[in-house]
Short mmCIF file of C-alpha atoms in Angstrom, two decimals:
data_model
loop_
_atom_site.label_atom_id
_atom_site.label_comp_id
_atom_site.label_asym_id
_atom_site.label_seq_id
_atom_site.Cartn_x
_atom_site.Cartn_y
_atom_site.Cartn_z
CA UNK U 157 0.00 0.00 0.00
CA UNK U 158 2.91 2.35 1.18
CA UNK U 159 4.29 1.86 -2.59
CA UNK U 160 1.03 2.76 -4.49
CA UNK U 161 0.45 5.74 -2.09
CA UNK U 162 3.84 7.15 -2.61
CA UNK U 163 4.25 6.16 -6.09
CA UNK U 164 0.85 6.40 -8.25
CA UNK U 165 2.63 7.86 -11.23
CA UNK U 166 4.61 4.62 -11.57
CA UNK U 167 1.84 2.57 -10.90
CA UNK U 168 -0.02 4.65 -13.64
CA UNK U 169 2.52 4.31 -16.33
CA UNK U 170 2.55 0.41 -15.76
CA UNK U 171 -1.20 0.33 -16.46
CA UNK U 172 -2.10 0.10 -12.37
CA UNK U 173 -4.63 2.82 -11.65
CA UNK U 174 -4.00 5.37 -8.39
CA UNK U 175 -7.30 4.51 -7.02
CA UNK U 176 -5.58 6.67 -3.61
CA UNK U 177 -4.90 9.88 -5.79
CA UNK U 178 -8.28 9.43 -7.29
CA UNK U 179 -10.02 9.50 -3.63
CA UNK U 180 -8.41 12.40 -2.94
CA UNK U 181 -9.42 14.38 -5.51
CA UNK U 182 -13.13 13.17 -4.69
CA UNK U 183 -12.82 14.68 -1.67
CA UNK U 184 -11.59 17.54 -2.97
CA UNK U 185 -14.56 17.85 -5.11
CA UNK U 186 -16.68 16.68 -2.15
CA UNK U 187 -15.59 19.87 0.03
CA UNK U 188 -15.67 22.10 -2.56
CA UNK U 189 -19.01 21.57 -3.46
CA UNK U 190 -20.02 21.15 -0.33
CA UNK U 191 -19.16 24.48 0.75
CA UNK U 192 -20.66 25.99 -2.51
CA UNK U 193 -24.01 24.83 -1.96
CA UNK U 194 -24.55 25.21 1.79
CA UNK U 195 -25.95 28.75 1.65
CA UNK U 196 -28.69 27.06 -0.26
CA UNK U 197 -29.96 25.27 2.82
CA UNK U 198 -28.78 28.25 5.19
CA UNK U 199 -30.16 31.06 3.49
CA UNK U 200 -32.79 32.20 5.81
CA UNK U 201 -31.37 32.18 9.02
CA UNK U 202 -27.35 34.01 6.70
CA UNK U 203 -30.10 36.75 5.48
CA UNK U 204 -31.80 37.21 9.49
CA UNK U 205 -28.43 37.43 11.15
CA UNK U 206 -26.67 39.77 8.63
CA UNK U 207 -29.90 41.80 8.65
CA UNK U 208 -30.17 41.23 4.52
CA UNK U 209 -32.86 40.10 2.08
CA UNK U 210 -33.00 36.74 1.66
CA UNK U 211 -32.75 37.55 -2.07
CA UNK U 212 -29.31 39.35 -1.26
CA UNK U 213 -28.06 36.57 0.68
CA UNK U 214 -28.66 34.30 -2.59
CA UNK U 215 -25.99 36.61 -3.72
CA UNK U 216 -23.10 35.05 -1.84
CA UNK U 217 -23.80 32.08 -4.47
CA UNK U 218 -23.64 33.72 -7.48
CA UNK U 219 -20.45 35.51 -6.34
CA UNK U 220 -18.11 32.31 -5.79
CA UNK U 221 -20.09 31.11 -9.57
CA UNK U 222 -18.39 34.57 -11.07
CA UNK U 223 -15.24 33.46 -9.37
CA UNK U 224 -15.00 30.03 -10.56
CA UNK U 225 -15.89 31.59 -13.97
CA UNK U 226 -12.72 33.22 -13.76
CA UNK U 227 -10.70 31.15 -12.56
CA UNK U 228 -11.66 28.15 -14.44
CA UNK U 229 -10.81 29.98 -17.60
CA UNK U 230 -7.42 31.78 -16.22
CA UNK U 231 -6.14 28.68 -14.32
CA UNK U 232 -4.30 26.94 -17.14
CA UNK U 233 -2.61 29.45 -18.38
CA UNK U 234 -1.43 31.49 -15.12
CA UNK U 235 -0.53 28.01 -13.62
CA UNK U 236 1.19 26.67 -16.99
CA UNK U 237 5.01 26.34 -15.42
CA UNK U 238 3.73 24.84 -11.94
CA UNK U 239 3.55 21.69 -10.81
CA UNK U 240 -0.19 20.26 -10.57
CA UNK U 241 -0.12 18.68 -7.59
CA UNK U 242 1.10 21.97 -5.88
CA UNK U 243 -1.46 24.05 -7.79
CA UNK U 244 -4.27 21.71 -6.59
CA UNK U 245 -3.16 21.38 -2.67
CA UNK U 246 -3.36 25.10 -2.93
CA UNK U 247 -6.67 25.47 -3.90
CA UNK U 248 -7.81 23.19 -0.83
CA UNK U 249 -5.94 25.49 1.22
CA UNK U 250 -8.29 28.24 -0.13
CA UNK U 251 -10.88 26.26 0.94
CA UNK U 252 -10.90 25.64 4.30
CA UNK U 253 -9.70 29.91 4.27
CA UNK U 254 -12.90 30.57 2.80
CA UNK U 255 -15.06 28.34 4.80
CA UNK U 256 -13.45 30.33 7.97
CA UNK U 257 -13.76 32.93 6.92
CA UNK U 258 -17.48 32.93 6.02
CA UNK U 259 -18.24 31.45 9.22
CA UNK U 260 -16.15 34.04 11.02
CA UNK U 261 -18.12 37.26 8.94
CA UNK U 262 -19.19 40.08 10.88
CA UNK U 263 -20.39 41.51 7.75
CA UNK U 264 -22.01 40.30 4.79
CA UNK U 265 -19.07 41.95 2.90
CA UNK U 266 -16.82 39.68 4.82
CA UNK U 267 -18.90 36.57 4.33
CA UNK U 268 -18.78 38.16 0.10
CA UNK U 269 -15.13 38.17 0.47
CA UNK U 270 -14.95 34.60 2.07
CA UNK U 271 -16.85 33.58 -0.76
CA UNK U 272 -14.75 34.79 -3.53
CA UNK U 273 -11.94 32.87 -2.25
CA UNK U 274 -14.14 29.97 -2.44
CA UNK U 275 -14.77 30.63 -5.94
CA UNK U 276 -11.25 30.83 -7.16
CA UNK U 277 -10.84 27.17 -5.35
CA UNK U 278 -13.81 25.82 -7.02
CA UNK U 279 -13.10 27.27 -10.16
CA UNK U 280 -9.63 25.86 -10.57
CA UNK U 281 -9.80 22.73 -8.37
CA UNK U 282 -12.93 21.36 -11.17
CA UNK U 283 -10.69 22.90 -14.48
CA UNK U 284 -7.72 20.65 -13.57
CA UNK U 285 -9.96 17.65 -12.15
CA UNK U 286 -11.14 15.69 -15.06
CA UNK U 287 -7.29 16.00 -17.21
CA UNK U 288 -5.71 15.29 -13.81
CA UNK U 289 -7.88 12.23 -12.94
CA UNK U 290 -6.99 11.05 -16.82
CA UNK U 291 -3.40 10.97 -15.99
CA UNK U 292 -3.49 9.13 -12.55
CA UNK U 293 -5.28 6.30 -14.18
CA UNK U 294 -5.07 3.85 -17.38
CA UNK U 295 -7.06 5.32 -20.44
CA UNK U 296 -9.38 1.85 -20.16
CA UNK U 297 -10.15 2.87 -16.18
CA UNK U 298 -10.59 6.59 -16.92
CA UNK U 299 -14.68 5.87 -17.04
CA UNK U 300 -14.79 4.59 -13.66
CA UNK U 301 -11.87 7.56 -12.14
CA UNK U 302 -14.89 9.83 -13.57
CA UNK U 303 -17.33 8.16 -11.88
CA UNK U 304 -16.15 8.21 -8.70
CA UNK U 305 -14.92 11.95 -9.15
CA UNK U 306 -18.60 12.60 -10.04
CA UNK U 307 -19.61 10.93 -7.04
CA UNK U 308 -18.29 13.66 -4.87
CA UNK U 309 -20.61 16.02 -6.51
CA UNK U 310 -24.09 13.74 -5.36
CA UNK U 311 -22.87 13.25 -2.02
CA UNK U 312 -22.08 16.97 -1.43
CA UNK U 313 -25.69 17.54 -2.78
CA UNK U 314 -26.82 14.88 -0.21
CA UNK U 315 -24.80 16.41 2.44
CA UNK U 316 -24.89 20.09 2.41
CA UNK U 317 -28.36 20.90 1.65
CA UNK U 318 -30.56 18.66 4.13
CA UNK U 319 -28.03 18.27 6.78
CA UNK U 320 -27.19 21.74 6.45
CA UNK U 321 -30.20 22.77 7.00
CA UNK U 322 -30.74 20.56 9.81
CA UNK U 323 -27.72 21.36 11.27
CA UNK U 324 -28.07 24.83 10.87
CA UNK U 325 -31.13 25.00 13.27
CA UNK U 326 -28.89 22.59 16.09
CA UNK U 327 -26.07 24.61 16.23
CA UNK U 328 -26.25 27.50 13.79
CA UNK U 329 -24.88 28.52 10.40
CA UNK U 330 -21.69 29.26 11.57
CA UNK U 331 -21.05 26.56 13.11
CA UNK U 332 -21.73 24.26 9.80
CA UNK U 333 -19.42 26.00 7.94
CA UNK U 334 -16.22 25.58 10.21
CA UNK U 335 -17.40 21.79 10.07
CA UNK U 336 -17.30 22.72 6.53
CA UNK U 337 -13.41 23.92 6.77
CA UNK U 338 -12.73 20.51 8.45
CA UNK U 339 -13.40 19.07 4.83
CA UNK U 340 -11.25 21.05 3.59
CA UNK U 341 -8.43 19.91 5.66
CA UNK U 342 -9.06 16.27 5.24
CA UNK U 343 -9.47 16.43 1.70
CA UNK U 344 -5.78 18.48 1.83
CA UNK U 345 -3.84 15.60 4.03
CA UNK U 346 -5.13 12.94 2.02
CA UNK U 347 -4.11 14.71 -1.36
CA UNK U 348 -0.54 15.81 0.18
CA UNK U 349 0.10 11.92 1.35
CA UNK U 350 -1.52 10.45 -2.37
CA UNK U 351 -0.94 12.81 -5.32
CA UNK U 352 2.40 12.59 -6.99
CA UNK U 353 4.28 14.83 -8.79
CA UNK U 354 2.30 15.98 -11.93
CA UNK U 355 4.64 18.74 -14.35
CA UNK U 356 2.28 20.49 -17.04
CA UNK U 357 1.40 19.35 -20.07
CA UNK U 358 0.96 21.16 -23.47
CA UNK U 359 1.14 24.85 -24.20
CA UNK U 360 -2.27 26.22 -22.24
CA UNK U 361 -2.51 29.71 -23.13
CA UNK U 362 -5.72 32.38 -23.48
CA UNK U 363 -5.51 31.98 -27.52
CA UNK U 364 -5.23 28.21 -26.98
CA UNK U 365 -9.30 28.17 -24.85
CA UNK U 366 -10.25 30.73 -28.14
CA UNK U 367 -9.36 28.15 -30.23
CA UNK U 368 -10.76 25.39 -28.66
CA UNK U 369 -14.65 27.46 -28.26
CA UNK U 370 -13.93 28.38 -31.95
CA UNK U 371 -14.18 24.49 -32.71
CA UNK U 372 -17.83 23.03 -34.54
CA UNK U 373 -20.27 21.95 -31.54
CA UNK U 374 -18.58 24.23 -29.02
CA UNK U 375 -20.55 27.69 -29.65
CA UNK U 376 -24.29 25.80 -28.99
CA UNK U 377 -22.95 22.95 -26.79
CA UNK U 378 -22.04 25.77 -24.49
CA UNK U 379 -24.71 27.78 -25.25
CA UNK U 380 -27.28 24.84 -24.26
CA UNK U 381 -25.53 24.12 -21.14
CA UNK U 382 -25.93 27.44 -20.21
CA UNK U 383 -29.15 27.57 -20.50
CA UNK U 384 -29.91 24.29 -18.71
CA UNK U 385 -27.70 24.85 -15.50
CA UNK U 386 -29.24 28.78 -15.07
CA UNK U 387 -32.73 27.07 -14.78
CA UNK U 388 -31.78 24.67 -12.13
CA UNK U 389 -29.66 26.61 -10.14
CA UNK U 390 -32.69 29.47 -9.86
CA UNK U 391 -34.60 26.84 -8.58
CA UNK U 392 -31.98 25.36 -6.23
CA UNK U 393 -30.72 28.19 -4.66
CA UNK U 394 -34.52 28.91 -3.69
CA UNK U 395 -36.14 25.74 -3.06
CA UNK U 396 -35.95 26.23 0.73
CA UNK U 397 -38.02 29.86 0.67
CA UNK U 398 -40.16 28.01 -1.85
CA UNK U 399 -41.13 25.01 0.67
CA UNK U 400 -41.09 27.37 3.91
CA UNK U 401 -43.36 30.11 1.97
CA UNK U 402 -45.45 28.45 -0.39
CA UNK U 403 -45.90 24.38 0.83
CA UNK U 404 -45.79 25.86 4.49
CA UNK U 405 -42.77 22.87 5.74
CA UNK U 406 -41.13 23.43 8.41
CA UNK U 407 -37.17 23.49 9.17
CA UNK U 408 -37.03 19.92 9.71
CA UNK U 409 -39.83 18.94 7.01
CA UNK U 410 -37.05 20.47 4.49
CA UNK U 411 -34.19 18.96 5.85
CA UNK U 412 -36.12 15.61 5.00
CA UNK U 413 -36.98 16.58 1.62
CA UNK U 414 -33.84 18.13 0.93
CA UNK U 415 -32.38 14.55 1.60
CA UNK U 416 -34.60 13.25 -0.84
CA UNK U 417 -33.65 15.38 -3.55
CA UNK U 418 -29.81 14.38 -2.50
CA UNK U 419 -30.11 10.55 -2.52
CA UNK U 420 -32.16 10.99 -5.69
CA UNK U 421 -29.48 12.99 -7.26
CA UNK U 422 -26.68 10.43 -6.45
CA UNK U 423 -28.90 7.49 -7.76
CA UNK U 424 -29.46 10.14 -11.01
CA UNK U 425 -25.75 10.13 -11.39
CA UNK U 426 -26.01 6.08 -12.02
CA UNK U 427 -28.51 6.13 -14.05
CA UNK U 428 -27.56 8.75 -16.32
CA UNK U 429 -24.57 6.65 -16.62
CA UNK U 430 -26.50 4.29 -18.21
CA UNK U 431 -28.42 6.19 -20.03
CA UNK U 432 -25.69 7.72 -21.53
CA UNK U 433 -24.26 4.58 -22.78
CA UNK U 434 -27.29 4.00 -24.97
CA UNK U 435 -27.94 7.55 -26.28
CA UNK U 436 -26.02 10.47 -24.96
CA UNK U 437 -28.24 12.91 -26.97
CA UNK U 438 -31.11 11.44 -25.40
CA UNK U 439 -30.17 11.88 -21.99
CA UNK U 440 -28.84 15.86 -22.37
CA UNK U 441 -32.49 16.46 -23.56
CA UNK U 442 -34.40 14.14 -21.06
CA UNK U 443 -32.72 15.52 -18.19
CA UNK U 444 -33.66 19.40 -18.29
CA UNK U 445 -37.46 18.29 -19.63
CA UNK U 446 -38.22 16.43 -16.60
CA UNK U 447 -36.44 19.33 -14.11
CA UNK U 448 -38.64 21.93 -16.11
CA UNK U 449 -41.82 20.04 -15.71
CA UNK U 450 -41.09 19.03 -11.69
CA UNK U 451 -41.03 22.65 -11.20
CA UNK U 452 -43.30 23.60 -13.33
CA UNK U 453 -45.36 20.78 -11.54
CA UNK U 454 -44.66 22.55 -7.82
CA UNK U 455 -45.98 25.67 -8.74
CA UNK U 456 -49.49 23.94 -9.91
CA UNK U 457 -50.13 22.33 -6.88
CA UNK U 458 -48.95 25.20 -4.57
CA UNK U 459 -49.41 23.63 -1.44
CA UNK U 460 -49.81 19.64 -1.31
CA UNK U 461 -46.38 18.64 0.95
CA UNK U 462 -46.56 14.94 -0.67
CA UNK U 463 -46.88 15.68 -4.64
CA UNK U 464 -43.93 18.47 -3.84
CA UNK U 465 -41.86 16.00 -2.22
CA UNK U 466 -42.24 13.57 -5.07
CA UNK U 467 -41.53 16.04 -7.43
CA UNK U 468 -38.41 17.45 -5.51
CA UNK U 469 -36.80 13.98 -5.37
CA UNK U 470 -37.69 13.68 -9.70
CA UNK U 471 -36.31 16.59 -10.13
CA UNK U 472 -32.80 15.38 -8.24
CA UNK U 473 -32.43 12.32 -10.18
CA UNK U 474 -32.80 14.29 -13.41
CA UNK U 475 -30.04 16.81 -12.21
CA UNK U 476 -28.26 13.43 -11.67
CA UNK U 477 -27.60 12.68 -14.90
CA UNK U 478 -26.22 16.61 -15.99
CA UNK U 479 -23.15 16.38 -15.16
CA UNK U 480 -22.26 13.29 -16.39
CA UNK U 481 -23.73 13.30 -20.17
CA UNK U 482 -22.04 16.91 -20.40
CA UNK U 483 -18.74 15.57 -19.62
CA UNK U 484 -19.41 12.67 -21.76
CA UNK U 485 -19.88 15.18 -24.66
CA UNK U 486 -17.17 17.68 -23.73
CA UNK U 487 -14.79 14.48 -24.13
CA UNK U 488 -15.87 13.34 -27.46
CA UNK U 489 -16.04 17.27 -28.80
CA UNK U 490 -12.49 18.13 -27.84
CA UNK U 491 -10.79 15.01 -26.90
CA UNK U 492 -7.19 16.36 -27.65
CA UNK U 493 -7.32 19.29 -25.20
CA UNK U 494 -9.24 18.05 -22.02
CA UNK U 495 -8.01 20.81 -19.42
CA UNK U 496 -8.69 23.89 -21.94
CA UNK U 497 -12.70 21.99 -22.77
CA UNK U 498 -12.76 21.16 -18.95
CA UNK U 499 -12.16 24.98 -18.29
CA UNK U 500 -14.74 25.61 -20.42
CA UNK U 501 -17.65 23.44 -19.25
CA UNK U 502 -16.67 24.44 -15.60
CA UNK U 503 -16.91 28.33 -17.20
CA UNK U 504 -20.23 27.64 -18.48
CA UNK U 505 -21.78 25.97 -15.24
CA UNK U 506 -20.20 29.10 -13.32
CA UNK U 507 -21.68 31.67 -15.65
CA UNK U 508 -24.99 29.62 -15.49
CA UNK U 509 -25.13 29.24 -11.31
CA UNK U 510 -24.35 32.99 -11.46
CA UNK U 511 -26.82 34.00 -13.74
CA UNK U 512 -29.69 31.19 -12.24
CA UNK U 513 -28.65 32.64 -8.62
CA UNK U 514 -28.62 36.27 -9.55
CA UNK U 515 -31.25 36.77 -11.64
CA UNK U 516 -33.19 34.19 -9.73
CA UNK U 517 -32.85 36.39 -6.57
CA UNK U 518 -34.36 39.27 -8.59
CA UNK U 519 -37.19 37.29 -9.15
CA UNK U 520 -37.71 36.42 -5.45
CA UNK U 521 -37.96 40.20 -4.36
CA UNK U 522 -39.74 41.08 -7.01
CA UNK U 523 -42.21 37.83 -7.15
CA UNK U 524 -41.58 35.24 -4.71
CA UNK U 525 -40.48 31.88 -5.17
CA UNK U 526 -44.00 31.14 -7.63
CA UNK U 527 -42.60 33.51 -10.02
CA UNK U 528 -38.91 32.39 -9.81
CA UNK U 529 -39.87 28.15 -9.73
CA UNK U 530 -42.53 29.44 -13.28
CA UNK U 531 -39.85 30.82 -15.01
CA UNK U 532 -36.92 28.42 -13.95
CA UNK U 533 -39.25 25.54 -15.04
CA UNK U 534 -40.31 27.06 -17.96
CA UNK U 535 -36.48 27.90 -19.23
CA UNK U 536 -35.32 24.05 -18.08
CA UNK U 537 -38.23 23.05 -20.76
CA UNK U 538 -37.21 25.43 -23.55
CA UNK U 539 -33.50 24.09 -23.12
CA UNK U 540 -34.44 20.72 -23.70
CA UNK U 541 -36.55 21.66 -26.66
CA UNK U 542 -32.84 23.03 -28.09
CA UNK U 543 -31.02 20.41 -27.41
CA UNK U 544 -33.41 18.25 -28.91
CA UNK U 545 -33.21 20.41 -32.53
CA UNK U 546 -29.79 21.47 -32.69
CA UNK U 547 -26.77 19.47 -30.66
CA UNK U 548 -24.60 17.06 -31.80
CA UNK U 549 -23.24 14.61 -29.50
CA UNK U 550 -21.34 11.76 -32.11
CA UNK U 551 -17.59 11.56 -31.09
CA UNK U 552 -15.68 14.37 -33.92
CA UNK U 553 -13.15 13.08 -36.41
CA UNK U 554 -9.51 13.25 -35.41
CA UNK U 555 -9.53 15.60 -38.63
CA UNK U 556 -12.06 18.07 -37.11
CA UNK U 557 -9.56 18.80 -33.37
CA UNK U 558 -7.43 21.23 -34.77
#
């Protein structure tokens, strides 16, 4: 064990996967998101102790998205000449900074400031993930690496939003989010004893993403993506004011259905996997249709705790299945240059949770959560309609990459 720990590059070249690094860099993605979505099950008591809107406090979301924007599309290039495994133990180290920080805010400025630091984390840790997971393991084991990366992604979505809530209401929201740091600092140990030394590749450079979103596909690929993440995350980020207001559950009533939509969403990630395997255009159109309706659905009955429930947990197993078929397609449209397309899909999910959280908290002062959940559901249907007419998801010709 002692020799695959310390040597996973070895063990990789010889066709042995570094199941260790891998792990690590699930728990990297575990804390990250984590941390990212927890003001989505915190929002109302963030917004009553900073004396804010709970629309503003919605902010502090789509301010680490902008971040990770940023960063996801600077990363490669500022970080060309380091080593990755150094470049990626410092971005945990931002994290647990960030989740201290937040939990330490007197202000909401503070709590903004935590949360930028968080976003350049996020937004670098997820550019490098995929292309670094590709070179710790075997190309024939790189589906299941994925997999398992992904994995951290449904159980942060398990963990932060209904225990998050429920813990928030135990010991308070400051409180969760130094547990939060702890993440942070066990994802950094185990990546410090288990990633090995990992010099950069290729010639990553600002003209070399223009020339990858220049490629055919890339334009409406992103486009759709775009469109797809905005509409869930405006419903995400306020599904809590949305069962407190309008189905009338209480704190703990959400934690429970906030664990449905969590368990839902890792079995999602499973069985997108296998609908991917059978049609991956399929499954990029199926997903957003059935997230539009199940909020679309909400709104209609306005009220019944049961049907909403239902509908919450539907609406997790289609996000499920998002993040996989995207990164199924971002790997057959630009094979040759995974960390510049990785940068890119990470971009467009930023831009997307930025604009869903943003313009979603717009809609919640101005409307409430029936307005926000209508038009959310509404855009997540028009997406898939898209998708449906105009993507192409068949693997491109070695001649078509450059």
């Amino acid at each position: 064990m002692t020799e695959t720990v310390n040597r996973p590059t070895a063990a990789a070249a010889q066709g042995a996967p570094a199941w260790w690094a891998v792990i690590s860099m699930t728990l990297g993605v575990f804390g990250l998101v984590t941390a990212e979505f927890l003001p989505v099950s915190l929002l109302t008591p963030m917004a009553d102790d900073l004396q804010i809107t709970e629309g503003l406090a919605g902010q502090a979301m789509s301010t680490t998205a902008i971040l990770a924007l940023i960063t996801s599309l600077l990363t490669a290039t500022v970080t060309r000449s380091i080593d990755r495994r150094y470049v990626l133990l410092g971005f945990s180290v931002l994290l647990t900074i960030s989740n201290i920080m937040v939990a330490t805010a007197p202000s909401f400025v503070v709590l903004l400031a935590g949360r930028v630091l968080l976003g350049i984390a996020l937004g670098g840790f997820w550019t490098m993930s995929a292309a670094t997971v590709m070179r710790l393991v075997p190309e024939k084991s790189i589906p299941r690496a994925l997999s398992i990366l992904f994995s951290g992604v449904s159980a942060a979505t398990i963990f932060a939003a209904p225990l998050g809530s429920y813990l928030g209401d135990v010991i308070g929201w400051r409180d969760v989010f130094l547990l939060a740091s702890l993440l942070g600092v066990l994802a950094l140990v185990v990546q410090f004893l288990t990633l090995p030394k990992m010099p950069p590749r290729g010639r990553a450079t600002l003209r070399t993403l223009v020339e990858v979103i220049s490629r055919p596909r890339m334009k409406f690929g992103l486009f759709s993506l775009v469109l797809i993440i905005t509409g869930h995350f405006a419903l995400f980020t306020y599904v809590r004011p949305f069962l407190e207001n309008i189905t009338g559950v209480a704190t703990a009533g959400v934690s429970g259905i906030l664990l449905g939509f969590g368990l839902a969403n890792f079995i999602g990630t499973y069985v997108g996997g296998a609908l991917v395997a059978r049609s991956l255009r399929m499954t990029i159109a199926l997903m957003p249709m059935i997230m539009g309706l199940a909020g679309i659905g909400m709104v209609s009955i306005q009220g019944a705790i049961v049907p909403t429930t239902v509908l919450v947990a539907i609406w997790g197993m289609a996000f499920g299945g998002v993040p996989v078929a995207w990164s199924t397609w971002i790997t057959r449209t630009v094979p040759d240059e995974a960390e510049s397309g990785g940068g890119l899909l990470v971009a467009g999910f930023q831009l997307a949770i930025a604009t869903g959280s943003g313009v979603g908290g717009l809609l919640f002062d101005a409307s409430g959560a029936l307005g926000v959940f209508t038009i959310a559901g509404m855009l997540l249907v028009g997406a898939s309609i898209i998708v449906t007419l105009g993507l192409r998801t068949s693997p491109v010709p070695a001649t078509e990459q450059a």
